[in-house]
Coordinates of C-alpha atoms in Angstrom, one line a residue:
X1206 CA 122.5 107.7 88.9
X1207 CA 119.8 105.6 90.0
X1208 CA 117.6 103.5 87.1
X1209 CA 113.8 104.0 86.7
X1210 CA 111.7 101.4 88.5
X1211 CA 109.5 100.9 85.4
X1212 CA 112.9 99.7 83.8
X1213 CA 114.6 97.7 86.7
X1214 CA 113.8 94.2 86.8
X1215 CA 115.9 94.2 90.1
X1216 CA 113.9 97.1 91.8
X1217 CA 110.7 95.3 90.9
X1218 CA 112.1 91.8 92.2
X1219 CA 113.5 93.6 95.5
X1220 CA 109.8 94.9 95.8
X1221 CA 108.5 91.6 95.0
X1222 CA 109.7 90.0 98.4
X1223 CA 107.8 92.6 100.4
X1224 CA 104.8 90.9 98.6
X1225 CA 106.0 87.3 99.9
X1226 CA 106.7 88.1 103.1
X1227 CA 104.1 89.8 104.6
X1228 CA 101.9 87.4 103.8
X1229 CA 103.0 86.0 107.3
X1230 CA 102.5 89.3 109.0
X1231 CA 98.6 89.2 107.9
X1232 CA 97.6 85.6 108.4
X1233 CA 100.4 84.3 111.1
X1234 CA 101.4 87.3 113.1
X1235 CA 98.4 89.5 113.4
X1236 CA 95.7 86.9 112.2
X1237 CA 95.0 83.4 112.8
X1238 CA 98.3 82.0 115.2
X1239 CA 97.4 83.9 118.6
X1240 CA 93.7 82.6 117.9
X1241 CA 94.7 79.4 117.1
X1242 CA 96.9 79.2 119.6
X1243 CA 94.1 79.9 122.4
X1244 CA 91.5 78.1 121.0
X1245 CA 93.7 74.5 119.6
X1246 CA 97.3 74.2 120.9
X1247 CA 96.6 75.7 124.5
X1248 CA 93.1 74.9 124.6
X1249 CA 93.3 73.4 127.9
X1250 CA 94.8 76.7 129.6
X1251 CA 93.1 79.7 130.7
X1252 CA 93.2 82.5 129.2
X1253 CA 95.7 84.2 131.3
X1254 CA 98.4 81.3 130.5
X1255 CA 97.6 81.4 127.2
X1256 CA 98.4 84.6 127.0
X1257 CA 101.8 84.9 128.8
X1258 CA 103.0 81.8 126.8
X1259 CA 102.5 83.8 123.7
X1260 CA 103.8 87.2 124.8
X1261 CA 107.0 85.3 126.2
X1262 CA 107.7 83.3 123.4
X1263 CA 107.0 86.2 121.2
X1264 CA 109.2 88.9 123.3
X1265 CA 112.2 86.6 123.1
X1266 CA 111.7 86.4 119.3
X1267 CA 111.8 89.8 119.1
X1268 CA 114.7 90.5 121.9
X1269 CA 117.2 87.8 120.0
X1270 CA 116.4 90.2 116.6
X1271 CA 117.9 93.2 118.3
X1272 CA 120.8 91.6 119.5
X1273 CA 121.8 90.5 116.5
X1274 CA 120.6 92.6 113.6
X1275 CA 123.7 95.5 114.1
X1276 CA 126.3 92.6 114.1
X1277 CA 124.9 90.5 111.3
X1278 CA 124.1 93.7 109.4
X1279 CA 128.3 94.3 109.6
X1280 CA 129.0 91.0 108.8
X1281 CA 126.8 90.8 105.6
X1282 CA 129.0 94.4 104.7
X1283 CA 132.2 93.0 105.3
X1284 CA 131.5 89.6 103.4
X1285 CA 129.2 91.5 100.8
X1286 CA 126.6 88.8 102.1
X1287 CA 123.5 90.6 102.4
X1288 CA 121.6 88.7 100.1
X1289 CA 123.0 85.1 101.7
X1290 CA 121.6 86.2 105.2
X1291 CA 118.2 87.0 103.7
X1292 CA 118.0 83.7 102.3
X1293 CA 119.2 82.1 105.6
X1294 CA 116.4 84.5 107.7
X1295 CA 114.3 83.2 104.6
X1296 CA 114.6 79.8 105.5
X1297 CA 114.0 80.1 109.2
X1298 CA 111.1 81.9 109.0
X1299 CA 109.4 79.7 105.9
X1300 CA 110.2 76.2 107.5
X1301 CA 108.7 76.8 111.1
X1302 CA 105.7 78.2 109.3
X1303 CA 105.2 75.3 107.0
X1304 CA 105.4 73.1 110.6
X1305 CA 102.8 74.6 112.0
X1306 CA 100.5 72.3 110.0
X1307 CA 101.9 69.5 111.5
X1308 CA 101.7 70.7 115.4
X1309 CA 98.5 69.0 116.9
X1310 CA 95.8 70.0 119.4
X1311 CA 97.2 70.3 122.5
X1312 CA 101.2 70.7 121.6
X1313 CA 101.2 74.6 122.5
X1314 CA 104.9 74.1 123.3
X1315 CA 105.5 73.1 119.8
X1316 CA 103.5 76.0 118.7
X1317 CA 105.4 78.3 120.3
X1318 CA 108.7 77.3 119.4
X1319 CA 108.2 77.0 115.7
X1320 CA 105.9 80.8 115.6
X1321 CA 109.0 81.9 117.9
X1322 CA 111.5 80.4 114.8
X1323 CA 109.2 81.6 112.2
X1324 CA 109.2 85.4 113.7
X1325 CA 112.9 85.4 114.2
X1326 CA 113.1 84.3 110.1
X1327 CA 110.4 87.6 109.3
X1328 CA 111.9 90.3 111.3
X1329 CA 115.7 89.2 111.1
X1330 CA 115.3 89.2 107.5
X1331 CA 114.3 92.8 107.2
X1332 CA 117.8 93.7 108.1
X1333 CA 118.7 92.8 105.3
X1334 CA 115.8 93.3 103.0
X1335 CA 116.1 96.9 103.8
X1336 CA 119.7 96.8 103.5
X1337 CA 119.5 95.8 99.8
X1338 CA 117.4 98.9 98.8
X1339 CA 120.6 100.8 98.2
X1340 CA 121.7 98.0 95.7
X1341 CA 118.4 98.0 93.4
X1342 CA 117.6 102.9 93.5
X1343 CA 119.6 105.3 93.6
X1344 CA 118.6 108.5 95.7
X1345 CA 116.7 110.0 93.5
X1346 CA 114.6 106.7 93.0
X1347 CA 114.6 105.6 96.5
X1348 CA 110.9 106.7 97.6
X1349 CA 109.5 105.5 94.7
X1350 CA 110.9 102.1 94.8
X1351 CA 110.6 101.9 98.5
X1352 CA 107.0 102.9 98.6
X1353 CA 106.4 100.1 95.8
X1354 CA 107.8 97.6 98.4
X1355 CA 105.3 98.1 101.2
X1356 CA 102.9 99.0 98.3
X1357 CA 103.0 95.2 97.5
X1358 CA 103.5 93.6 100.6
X1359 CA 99.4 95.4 101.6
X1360 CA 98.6 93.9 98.4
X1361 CA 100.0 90.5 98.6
X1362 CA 99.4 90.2 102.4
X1363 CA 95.7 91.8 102.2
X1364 CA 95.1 89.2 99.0
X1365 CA 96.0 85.8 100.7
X1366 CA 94.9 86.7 103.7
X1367 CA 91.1 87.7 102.3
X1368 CA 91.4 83.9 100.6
X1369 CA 92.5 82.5 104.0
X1370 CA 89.6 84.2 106.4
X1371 CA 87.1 82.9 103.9
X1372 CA 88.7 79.7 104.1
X1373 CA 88.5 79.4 108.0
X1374 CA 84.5 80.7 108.1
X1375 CA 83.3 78.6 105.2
X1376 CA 85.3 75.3 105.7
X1377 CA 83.1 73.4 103.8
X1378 CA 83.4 75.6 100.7
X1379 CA 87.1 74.6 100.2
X1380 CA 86.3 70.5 101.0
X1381 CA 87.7 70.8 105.0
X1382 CA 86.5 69.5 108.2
X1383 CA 86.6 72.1 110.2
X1384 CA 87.7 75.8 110.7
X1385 CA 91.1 74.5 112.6
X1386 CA 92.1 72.8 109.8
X1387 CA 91.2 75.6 107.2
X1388 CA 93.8 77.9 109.7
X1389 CA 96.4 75.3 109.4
X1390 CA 96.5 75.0 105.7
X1391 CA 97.0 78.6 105.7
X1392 CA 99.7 78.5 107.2
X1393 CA 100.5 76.3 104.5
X1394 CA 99.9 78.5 101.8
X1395 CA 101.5 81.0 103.1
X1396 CA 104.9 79.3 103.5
X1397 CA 104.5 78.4 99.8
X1398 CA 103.5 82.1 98.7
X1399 CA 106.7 83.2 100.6
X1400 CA 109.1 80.9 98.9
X1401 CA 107.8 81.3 95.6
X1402 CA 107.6 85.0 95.4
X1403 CA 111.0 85.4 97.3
X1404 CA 112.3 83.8 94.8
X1405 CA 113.1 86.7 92.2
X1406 CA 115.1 88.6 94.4
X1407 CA 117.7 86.1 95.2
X1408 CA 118.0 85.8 91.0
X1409 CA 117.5 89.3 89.8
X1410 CA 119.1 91.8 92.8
X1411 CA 123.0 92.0 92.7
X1412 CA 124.5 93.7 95.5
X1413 CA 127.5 96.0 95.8
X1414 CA 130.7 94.6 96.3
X1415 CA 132.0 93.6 100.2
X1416 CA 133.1 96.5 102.3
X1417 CA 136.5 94.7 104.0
X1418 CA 137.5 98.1 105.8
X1419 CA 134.0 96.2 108.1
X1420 CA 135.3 95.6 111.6
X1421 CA 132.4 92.4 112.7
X1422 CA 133.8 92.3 116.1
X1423 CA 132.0 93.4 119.4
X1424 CA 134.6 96.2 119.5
X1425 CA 134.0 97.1 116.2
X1426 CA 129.6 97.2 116.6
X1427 CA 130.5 99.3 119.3
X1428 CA 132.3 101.7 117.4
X1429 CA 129.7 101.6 114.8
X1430 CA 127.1 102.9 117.2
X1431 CA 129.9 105.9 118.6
X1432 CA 129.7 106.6 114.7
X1433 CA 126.0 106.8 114.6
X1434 CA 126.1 108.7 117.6
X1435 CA 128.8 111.3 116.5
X1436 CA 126.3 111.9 113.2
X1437 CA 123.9 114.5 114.3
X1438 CA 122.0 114.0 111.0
X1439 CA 121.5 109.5 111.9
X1440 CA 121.0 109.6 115.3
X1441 CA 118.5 112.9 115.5
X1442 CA 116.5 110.6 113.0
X1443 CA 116.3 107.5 114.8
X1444 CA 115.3 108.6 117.8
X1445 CA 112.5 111.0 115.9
X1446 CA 111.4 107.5 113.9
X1447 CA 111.3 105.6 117.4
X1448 CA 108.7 108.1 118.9
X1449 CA 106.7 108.8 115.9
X1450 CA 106.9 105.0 114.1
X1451 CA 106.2 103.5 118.0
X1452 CA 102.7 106.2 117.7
X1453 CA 102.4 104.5 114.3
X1454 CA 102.6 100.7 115.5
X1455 CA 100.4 101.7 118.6
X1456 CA 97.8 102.7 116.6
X1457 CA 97.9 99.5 114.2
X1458 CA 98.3 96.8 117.2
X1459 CA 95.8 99.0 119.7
X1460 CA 93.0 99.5 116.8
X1461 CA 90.9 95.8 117.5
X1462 CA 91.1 96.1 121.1
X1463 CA 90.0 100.5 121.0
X1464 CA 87.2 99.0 118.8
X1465 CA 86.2 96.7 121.3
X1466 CA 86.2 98.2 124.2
X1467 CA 84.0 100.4 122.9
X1468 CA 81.2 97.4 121.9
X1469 CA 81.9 97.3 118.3
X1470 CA 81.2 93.5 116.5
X1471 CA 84.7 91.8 115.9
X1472 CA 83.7 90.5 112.3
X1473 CA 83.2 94.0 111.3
X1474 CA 87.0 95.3 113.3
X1475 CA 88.3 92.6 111.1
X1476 CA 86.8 93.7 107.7
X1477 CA 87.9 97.4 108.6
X1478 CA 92.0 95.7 109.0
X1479 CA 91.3 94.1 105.3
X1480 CA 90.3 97.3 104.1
X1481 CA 93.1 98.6 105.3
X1482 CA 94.9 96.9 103.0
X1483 CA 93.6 97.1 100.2
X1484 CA 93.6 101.3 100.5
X1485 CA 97.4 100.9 101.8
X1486 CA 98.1 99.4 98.5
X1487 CA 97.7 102.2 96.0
X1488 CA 98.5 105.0 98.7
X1489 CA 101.6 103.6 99.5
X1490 CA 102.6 103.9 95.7
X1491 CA 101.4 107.6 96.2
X1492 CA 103.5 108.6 98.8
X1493 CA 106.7 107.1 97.3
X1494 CA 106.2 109.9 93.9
X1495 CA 104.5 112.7 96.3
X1496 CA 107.7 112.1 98.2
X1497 CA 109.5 113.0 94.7
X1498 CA 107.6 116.1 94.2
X1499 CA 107.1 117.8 97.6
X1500 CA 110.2 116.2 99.2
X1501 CA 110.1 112.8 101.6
X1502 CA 110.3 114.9 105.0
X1503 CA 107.2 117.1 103.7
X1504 CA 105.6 114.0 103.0
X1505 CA 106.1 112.3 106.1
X1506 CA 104.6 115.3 108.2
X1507 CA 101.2 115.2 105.6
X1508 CA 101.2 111.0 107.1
X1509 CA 101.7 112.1 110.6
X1510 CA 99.3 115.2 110.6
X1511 CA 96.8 112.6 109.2
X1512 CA 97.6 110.3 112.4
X1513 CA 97.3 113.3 114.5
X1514 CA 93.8 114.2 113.5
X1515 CA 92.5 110.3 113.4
X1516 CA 94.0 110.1 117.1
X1517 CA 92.3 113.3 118.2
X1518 CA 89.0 111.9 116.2
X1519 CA 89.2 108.6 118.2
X1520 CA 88.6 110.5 121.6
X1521 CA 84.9 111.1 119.8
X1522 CA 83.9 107.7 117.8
X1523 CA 80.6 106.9 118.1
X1524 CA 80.1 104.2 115.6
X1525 CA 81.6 101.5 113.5
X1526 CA 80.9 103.3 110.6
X1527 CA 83.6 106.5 111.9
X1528 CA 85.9 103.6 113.0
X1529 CA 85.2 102.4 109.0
X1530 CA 86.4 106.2 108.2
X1531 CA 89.0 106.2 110.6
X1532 CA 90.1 102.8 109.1
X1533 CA 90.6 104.3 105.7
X1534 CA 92.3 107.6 106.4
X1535 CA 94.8 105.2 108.3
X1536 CA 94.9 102.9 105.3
X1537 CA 95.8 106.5 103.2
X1538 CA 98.8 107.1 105.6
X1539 CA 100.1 104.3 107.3
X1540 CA 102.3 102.3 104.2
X1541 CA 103.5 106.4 102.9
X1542 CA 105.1 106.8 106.1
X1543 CA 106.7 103.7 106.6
X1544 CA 108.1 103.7 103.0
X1545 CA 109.3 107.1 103.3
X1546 CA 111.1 107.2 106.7
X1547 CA 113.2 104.2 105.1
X1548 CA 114.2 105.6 102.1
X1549 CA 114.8 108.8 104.0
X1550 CA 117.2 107.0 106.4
X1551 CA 119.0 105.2 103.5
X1552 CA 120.1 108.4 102.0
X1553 CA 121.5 109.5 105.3
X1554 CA 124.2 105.8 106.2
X1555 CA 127.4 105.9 104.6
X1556 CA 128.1 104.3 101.7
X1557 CA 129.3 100.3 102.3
X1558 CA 127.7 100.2 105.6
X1559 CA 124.3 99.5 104.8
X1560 CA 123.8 96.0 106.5
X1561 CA 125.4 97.8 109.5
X1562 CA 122.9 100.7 109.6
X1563 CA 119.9 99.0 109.0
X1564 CA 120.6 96.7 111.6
X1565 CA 120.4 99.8 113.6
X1566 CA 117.0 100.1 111.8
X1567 CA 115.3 97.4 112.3
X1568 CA 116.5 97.3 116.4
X1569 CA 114.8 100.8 116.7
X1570 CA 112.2 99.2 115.1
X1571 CA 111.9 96.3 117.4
X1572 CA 111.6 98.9 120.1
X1573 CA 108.5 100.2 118.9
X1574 CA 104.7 99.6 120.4
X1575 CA 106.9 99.3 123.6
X1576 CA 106.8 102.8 125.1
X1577 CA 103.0 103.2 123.3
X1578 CA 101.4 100.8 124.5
X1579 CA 102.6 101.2 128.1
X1580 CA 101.6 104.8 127.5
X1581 CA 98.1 104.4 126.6
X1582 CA 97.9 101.2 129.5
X1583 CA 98.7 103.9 131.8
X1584 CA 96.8 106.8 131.2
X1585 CA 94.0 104.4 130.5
X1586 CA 94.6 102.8 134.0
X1587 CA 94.3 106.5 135.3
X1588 CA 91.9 108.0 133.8
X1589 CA 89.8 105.0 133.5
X1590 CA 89.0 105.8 130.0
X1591 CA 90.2 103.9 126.6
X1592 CA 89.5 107.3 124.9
X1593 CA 91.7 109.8 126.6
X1594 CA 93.9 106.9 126.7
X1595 CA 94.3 106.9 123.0
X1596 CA 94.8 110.9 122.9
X1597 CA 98.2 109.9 125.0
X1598 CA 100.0 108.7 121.3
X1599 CA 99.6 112.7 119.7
X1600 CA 102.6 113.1 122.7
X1601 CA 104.7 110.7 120.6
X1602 CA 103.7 111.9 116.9
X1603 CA 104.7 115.4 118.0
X1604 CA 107.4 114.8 119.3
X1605 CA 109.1 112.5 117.1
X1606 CA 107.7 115.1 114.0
X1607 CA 109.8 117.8 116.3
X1608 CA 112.9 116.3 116.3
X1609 CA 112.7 115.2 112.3
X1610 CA 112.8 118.8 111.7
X1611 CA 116.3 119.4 113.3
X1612 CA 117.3 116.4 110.6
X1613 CA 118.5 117.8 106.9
X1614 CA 116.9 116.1 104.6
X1615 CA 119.5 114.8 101.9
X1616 CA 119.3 115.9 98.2
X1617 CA 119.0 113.4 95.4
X1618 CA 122.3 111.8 94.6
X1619 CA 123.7 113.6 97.6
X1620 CA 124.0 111.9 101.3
X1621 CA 124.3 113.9 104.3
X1622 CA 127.5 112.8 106.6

């Protein structure tokens, strides 16, 4: 039987780390490092360079994540280690980040290699972050307590990086020379934020004893993924979450550059992200009891039918005040579906093999905004317009909302094997 989250100090720390760690996710990942980065490190390039410096440096971040979430995943279930590897991922992601202060103008290789480092600490961490959530809910608490993770994490990240935007346009406010150096002590801040608020976790959260009966050899990953296969319930729901969660990043990583192209002022595309949020915050914490009342697949569906009438809207924006709209019914939507489709999944892995599982997770994961983007890239390229372009992702939230219907959803304090 699960405990209430108003009464588990260990739910609430779990929770907590969403709040640290996604402070790097605002102001590193999707903020102020690939601006940075053009304008300071690799200042001297063009644009071009720039560019594929940063996407490769990035893609091998993200490529070394998926090889080795699954097999560290097993290994933190055989050793019962699942909090010691999200200390170590921890560690790698907060260090690099604090050395970014210290790289100077020019050094873009340095740069690179410690946001590489960093991103390898955020995303290989989740594995296990994730992991835990069957340590600190039971099933019948798992939405609630889920959707109070990414709840946070808008909160936290949306918070610190408001602070750190103001910090880089009025310098001068905040005693610093110049806007370069305002970035850099953000990264700063946001190295500390991470290590302070991480901090609960590692004290309050105690995780289940090791699963020995873990094989952590090659042979033995392999035969995890024959099990996952060989579950009709798992693997029917990981492919629906890589169409529908790939729609979902799309949207999120293709919003700025839709706005643009279509002539709207990047201060205001950068307000609408912060609104985002700040609305994400409070929805999120919706979903996870709305998932408690009309069940967490019905809930899911409401977030995707709201994708699927903002993507059909964005064929027909006009002005930044609909993209303003469109911002906020994504901002409704966006942390409720996230929350959801990983509680969902953590109700459907066997017991003991969570590290294992979510490793499978987080690789799906890694795979999404690949297939979206190159699908709205292409049509875009044919069609020669960024709206019909963007009408390409309803292909993936149907889909992937088709094949979550052939999964059945598990009851609370039941699992589906």
């Amino acid at each position: 039987m699960g405990i209430s989250l108003q009464h588990n100090r260990a739910a609430w720390a779990w929770a907590l780390y969403d709040w640290a760690n996604s402070t790097f996710a605002t102001t590193v990942l999707a903020g102020f490092f690939p601006v940075l980065f053009k304008q300071y490190w690799a200042g001297d390039m063009t644009a071009t360079q720039s560019t594929f410096w940063l996407g490769l440096f990035s893609s091998a971040a993200s490529l070394l994540v998926m090889l080795i979430s699954p097999w560290l995943g097993a290994i933190a279930d055989r050793r019962g280690a699942k909090k010691r590897f999200l200390l170590l991922f921890t560690l790698i992601g907060v260090l690099p980040t604090l050395g970014l202060f210290w790289a100077g103008e020019g050094q873009w290789l340095l740069a690179a290699l410690l946001f590489a480092a960093a991103s390898v600490g955020f995303f290989g961490g989740l594995t296990f972050y994730d992991a835990l959530l069957v340590d600190v809910a039971g099933p019948e608490d798992s939405d609630r307590v889920s959707a109070w993770g990414y709840a946070l994490g808008y909160l936290g990240g949306g918070l610190l990086f408001a602070l750190n935007v103001v910090m880089a346009t009025q310098p001068e406010w905040f005693g610093l020379a110049s806007a370069a150096q305002a970035v850099k002590l953000s990264f700063v801040m946001v190295a500390i934020w991470w290590t302070v608020f991480a901090l609960p976790l590692f004290i309050r959260v105690r995780e289940r004893p090791a699963n020995m009966d873990t094989d952590t050899s090659f042979a033995g990953l392999f035969a995890i993924l024959r099990q996952a296969v060989t579950r009709p319930g798992i693997l029917t729901f990981l492919l629906a979450y890589w169409l529908y969660i790939d729609a979902v990043h799309t949207t999120i990583r293709m919003a700025v550059d839709f706005g643009m192209a279509l002539g709207f002022d990047s201060n205001s595309l950068i307000a609408a992200l912060l609104m985002v949020q700040f609305i994400a915050f409070p929805a999120a914490v919706g979903f996870g009891y709305l998932g408690e009342r009309i069940g967490t697949r019905k809930a899911i569906y409401l977030g995707l039918l709201v994708y699927v009438g903002v993507t059909a809207w964005g064929y027909y924006l006009q002005t930044e005040g609909q993209f303003f709209i469109m911002a906020a019914a994504i901002g409704l939507v966006q942390g409720g579906v996230q929350a959801l489709s990983r509680s969902f999944y953590s109700r459907l892995i066997p017991a003991g093999q969570a590290g294992a599982y979510f490793g499978l997770f987080n690789m799906i994961g890694k795979f999404a905004a690949v297939l979206g983007p190159l699908l709205v890239g292409l049509v875009a390229l044919i069609s020669g317009s960024n709206r019909v372009s963007i009408l390409s992702l309803l292909v993936l939230f149907v889909l992937g909302a088709g094949l979550l219907t052939r999964v059945r959803e598990p009851q609370p304090g039941k699992a589906v094997r």
